[in-house]
XYZ file of C-alpha atoms in Angstrom:
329
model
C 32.816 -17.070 -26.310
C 32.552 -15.476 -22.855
C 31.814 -17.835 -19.915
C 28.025 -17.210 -18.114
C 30.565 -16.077 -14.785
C 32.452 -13.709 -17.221
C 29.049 -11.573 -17.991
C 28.536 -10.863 -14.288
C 28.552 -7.253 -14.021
C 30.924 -5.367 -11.444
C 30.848 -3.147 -9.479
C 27.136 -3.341 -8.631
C 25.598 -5.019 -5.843
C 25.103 -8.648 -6.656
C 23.099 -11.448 -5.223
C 25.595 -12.559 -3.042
C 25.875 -9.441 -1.631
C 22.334 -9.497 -0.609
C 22.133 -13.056 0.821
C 25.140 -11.412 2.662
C 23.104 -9.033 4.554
C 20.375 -11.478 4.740
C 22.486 -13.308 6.998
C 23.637 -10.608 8.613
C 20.087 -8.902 9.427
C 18.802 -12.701 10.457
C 21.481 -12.748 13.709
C 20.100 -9.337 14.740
C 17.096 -8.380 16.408
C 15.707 -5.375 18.154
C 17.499 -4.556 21.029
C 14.267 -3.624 23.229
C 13.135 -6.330 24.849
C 11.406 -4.314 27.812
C 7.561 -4.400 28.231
C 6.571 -7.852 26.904
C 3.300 -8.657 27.156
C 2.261 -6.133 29.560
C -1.342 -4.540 29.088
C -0.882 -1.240 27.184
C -3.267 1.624 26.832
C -6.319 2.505 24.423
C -7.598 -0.483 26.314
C -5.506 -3.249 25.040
C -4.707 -6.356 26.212
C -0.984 -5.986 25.660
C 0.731 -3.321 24.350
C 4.026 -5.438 22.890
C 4.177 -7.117 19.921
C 7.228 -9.706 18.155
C 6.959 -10.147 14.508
C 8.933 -12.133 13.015
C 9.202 -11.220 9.347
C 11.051 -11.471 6.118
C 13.549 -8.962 4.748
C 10.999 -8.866 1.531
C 8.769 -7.053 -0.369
C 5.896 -8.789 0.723
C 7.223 -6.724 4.605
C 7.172 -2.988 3.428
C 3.691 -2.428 4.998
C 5.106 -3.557 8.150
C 8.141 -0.861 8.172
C 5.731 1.447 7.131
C 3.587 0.973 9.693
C 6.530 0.649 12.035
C 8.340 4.019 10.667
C 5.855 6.177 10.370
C 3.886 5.523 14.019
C 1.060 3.748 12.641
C 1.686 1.310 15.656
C 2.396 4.046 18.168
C -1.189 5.567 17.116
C -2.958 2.327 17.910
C -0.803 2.153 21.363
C 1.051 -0.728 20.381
C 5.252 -1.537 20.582
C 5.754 -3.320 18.074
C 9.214 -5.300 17.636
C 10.167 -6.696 14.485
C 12.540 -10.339 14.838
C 14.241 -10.377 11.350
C 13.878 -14.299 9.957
C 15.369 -15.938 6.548
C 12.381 -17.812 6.070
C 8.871 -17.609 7.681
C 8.631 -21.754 8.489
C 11.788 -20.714 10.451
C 9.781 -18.842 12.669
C 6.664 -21.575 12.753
C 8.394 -23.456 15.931
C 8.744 -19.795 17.821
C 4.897 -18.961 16.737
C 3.582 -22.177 18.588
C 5.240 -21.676 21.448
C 4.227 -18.369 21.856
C 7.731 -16.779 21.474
C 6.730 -14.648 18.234
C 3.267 -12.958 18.603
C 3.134 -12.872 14.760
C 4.400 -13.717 11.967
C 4.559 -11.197 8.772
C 4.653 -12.131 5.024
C 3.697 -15.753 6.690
C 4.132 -18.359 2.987
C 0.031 -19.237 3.414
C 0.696 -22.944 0.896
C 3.314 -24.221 4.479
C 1.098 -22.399 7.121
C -1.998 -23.625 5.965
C -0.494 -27.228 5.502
C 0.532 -26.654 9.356
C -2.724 -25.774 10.042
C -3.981 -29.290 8.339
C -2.062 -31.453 10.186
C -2.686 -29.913 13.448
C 0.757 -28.575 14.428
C -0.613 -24.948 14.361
C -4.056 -23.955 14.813
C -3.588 -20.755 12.335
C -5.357 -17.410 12.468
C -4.672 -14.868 9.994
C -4.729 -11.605 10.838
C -4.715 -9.321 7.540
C -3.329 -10.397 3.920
C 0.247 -9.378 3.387
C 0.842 -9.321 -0.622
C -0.848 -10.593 -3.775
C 0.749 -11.336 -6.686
C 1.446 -8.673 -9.380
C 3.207 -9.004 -12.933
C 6.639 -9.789 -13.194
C 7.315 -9.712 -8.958
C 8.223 -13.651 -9.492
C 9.931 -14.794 -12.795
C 10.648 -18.001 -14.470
C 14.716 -17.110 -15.485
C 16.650 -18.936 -18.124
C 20.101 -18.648 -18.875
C 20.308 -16.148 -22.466
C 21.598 -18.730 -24.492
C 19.221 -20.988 -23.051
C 17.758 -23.587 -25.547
C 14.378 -23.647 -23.034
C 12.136 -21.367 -25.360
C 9.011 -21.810 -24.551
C 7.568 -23.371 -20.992
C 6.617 -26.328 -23.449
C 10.428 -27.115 -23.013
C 10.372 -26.951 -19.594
C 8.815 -30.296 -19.527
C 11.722 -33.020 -17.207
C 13.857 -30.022 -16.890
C 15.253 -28.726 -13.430
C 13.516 -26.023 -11.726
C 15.368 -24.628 -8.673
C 12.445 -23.087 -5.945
C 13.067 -21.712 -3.107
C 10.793 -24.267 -0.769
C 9.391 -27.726 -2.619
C 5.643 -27.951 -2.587
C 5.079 -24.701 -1.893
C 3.760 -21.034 -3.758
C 5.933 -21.235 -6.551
C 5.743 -24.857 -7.410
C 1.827 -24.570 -7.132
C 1.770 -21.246 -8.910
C 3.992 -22.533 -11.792
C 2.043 -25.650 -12.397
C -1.124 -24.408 -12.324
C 0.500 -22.347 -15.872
C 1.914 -25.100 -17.190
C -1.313 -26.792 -16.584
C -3.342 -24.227 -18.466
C -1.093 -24.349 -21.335
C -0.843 -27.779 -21.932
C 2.971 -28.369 -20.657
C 4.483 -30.799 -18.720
C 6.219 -30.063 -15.696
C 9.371 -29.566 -14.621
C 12.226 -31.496 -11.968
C 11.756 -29.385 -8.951
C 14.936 -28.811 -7.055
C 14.949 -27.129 -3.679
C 17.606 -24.424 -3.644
C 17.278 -21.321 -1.268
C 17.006 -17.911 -3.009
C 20.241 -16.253 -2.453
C 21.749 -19.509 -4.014
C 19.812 -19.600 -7.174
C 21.697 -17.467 -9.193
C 25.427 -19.461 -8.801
C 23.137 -22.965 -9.436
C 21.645 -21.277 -12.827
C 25.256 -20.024 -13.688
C 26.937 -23.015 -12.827
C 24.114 -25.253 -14.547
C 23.104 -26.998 -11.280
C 19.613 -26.350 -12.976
C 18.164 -25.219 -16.174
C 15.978 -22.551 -14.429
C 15.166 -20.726 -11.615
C 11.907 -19.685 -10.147
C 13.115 -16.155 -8.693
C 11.302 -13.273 -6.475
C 12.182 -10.424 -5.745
C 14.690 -8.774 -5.210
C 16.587 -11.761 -6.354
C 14.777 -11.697 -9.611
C 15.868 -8.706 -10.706
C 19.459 -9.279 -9.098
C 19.990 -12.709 -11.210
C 18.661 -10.677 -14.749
C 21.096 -8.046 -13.794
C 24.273 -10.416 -12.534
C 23.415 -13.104 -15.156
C 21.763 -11.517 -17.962
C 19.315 -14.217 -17.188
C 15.918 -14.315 -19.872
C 12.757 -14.130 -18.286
C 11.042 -17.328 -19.659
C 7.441 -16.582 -18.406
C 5.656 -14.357 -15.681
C 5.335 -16.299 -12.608
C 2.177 -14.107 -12.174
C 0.358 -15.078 -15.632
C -3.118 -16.710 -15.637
C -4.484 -18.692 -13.930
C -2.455 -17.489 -10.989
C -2.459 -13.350 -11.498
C -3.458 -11.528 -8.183
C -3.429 -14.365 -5.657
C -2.734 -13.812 -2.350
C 0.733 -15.569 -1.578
C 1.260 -13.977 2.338
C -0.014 -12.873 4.964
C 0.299 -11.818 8.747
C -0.548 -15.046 10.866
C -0.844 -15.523 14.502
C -2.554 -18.658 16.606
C -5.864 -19.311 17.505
C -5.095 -18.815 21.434
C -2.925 -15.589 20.586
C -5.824 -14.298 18.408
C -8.498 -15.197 21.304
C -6.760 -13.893 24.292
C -5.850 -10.247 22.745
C -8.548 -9.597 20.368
C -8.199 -5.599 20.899
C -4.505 -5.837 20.334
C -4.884 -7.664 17.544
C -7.916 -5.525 15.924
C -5.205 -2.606 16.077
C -2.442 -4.282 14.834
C -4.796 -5.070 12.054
C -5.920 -1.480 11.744
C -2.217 -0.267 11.599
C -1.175 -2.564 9.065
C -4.345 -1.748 6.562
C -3.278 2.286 7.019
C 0.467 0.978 6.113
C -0.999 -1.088 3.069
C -3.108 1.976 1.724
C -0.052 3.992 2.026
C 1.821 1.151 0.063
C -0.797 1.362 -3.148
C -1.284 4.735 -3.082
C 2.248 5.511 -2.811
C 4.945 3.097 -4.163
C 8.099 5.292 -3.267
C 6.902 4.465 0.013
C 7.891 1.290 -0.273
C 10.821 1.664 -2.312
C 11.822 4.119 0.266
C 11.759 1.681 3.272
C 13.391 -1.306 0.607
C 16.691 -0.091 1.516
C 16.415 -0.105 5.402
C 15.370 -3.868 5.859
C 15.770 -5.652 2.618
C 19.144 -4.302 2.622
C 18.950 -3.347 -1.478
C 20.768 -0.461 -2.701
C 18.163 2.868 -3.388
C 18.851 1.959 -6.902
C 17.645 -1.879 -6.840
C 14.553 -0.403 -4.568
C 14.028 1.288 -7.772
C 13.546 -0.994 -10.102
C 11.725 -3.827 -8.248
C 8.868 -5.138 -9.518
C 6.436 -4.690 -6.215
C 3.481 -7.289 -5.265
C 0.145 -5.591 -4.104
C -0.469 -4.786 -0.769
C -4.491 -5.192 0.027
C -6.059 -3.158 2.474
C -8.517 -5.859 3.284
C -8.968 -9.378 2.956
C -10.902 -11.130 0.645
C -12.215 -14.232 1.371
C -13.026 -15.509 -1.716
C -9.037 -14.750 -3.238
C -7.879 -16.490 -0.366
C -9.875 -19.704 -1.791
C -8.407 -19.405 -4.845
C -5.058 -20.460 -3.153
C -7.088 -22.938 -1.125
C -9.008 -24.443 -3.906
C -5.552 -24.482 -5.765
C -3.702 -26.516 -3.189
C -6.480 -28.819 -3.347
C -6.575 -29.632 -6.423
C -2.454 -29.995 -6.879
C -2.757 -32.539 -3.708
C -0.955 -29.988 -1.111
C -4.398 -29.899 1.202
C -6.256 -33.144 1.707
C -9.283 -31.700 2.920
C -10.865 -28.102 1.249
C -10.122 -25.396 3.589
C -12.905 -22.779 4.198
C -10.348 -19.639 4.551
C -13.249 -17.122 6.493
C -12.989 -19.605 9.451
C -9.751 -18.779 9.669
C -10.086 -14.726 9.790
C -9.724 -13.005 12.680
C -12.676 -10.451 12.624
């Protein structure tokens, strides 16, 4: 019977290969570090912007934006600081070091924001969930059939507590299961854990989702966008309240160029497969086939209090969290 390692497919990229040039694209950075936080034109407060931001999905409005002089038409330089994880960049954000930070995880920033160590703005929603953009993967041969078997079995996520943990359990919840062991194990390493059965499942996005069903032949067990959780909003672009106070025409057109780059992104999805490749480091052909989250133009208050409401109830807020008072207008 062939070994789980010996159905690995060759000669394709895998998911090593991608946390490779994770790593790689974390320990650069834009080379232009000229101009910062000098007053710009159209009347702006500063004309230079740092984002930190993911190499995901959840960023393709950003490169668009970026690429196709979105930013340059509001008058702003924008700089984009490549980060592995967006509570990586939370430290830098505080001190003022990033301006912003893109595809920001809203369950840890808005726990920040609760206990006081960041006084969070947000500045425009990043992505939503769609169908099939986060997966619950099983092994093929797999006797977890059902999430009902899930129940005391070991769940690798990428963060503990956060998105997919809440997501997940509040579809377990509506379906009567029990819940899974948790384990915290970063994205690039879920696929070896699942292979070497570390854990009996992975909670995978993309584009290690689809990377871990191609290495692995790995089953999708359920949608990690199903009801109760389908089209809530996961990221978004943050800043701080003193950032968001002190430039508020800077950041109105950052927020104007990043709702052009999200209509682009709905309209047109081989605009976002076509900037996949330049940042997320996937080959054309993975850019392809990625299941893509949705990009809103605007934000809406009341899906942001979904997540809210949902993090109360699952004991990550203490408090409720009225989501408008965070918005920068």
């Amino acid at each position: 019977m062939p070994t789980r390692r010996a159905r690995f497919r060759t000669g394709k990229p895998t998911v090593a290969a991608i946390a490779l040039v994770m790593t790689l694209a974390a320990c650069g950075g834009d080379s232009d570090d000229s101009d910062s936080g000098n007053a710009g034109g159209n009347g702006l407060e500063r004309s230079s912007i740092t984002v930190a931001a993911l190499p995901l999905a959840d960023d393709a409005p950003l490169y668009i934006a970026q690429n196709r002089g979105l930013f340059k038409k509001e008058g702003l330089d924008v700089r984009i600081q490549p980060v592995q994880q967006s509570i990586q960049a939370l430290p830098a954000l505080s001190k003022g070091q990033v301006d912003v930070i893109a595809s920001a995880n809203y369950v840890t920033f808005l726990q920040a924001h609760e206990k006081g160590t960041l006084d969070l703005r947000i500045l425009a929603e990043g992505a939503r969930v769609a169908p099939h953009m986060m997966d619950v993967l099983v092994p093929q041969d797999s006797d977890i059939r059902s999430v009902a078997d899930l129940k005391g079995k070991k769940v690798a996520v990428n963060i503990l507590n956060n998105i997919q943990s809440l997501t997940l359990n509040a579809i377990l919840d509506q379906q009567g299961a029990g819940r899974p062991e948790y384990r915290q194990i970063a994205f690039p390493q879920m696929g070896p854990a699942l292979e070497k059965g570390q854990v009996d499942a992975v909670h995978a996005a993309e584009p290690f989702n689809s990377a871990i069903q191609n290495d692995l032949d790995a089953r999708v067990l359920v949608d990690g966008g199903s009801a109760p959780v389908e089209s809530i909003p996961i990221s978004g672009y943050v800043t701080t309240r003193g950032y968001a106070s002190e430039n508020p025409k800077t950041a109105a057109a950052f927020k104007r160029a990043i709702a052009a780059a999200a209509e682009i992104a709905t309209q047109d999805q081989s605009a976002v497969r076509e900037e996949l490749p330049k940042y997320a480091k996937v080959t054309v052909g993975q850019a392809e086939s990625i299941r893509l989250p949705a990009y809103p133009a605007t934000t809406d208050v009341s899906q942001l209090s979904r997540l809210t409401e949902l993090m109360k109830e699952q004991g990550l807020l203490k408090k409720a969290i009225d989501p408008g008072t965070l918005l920068v207008k």
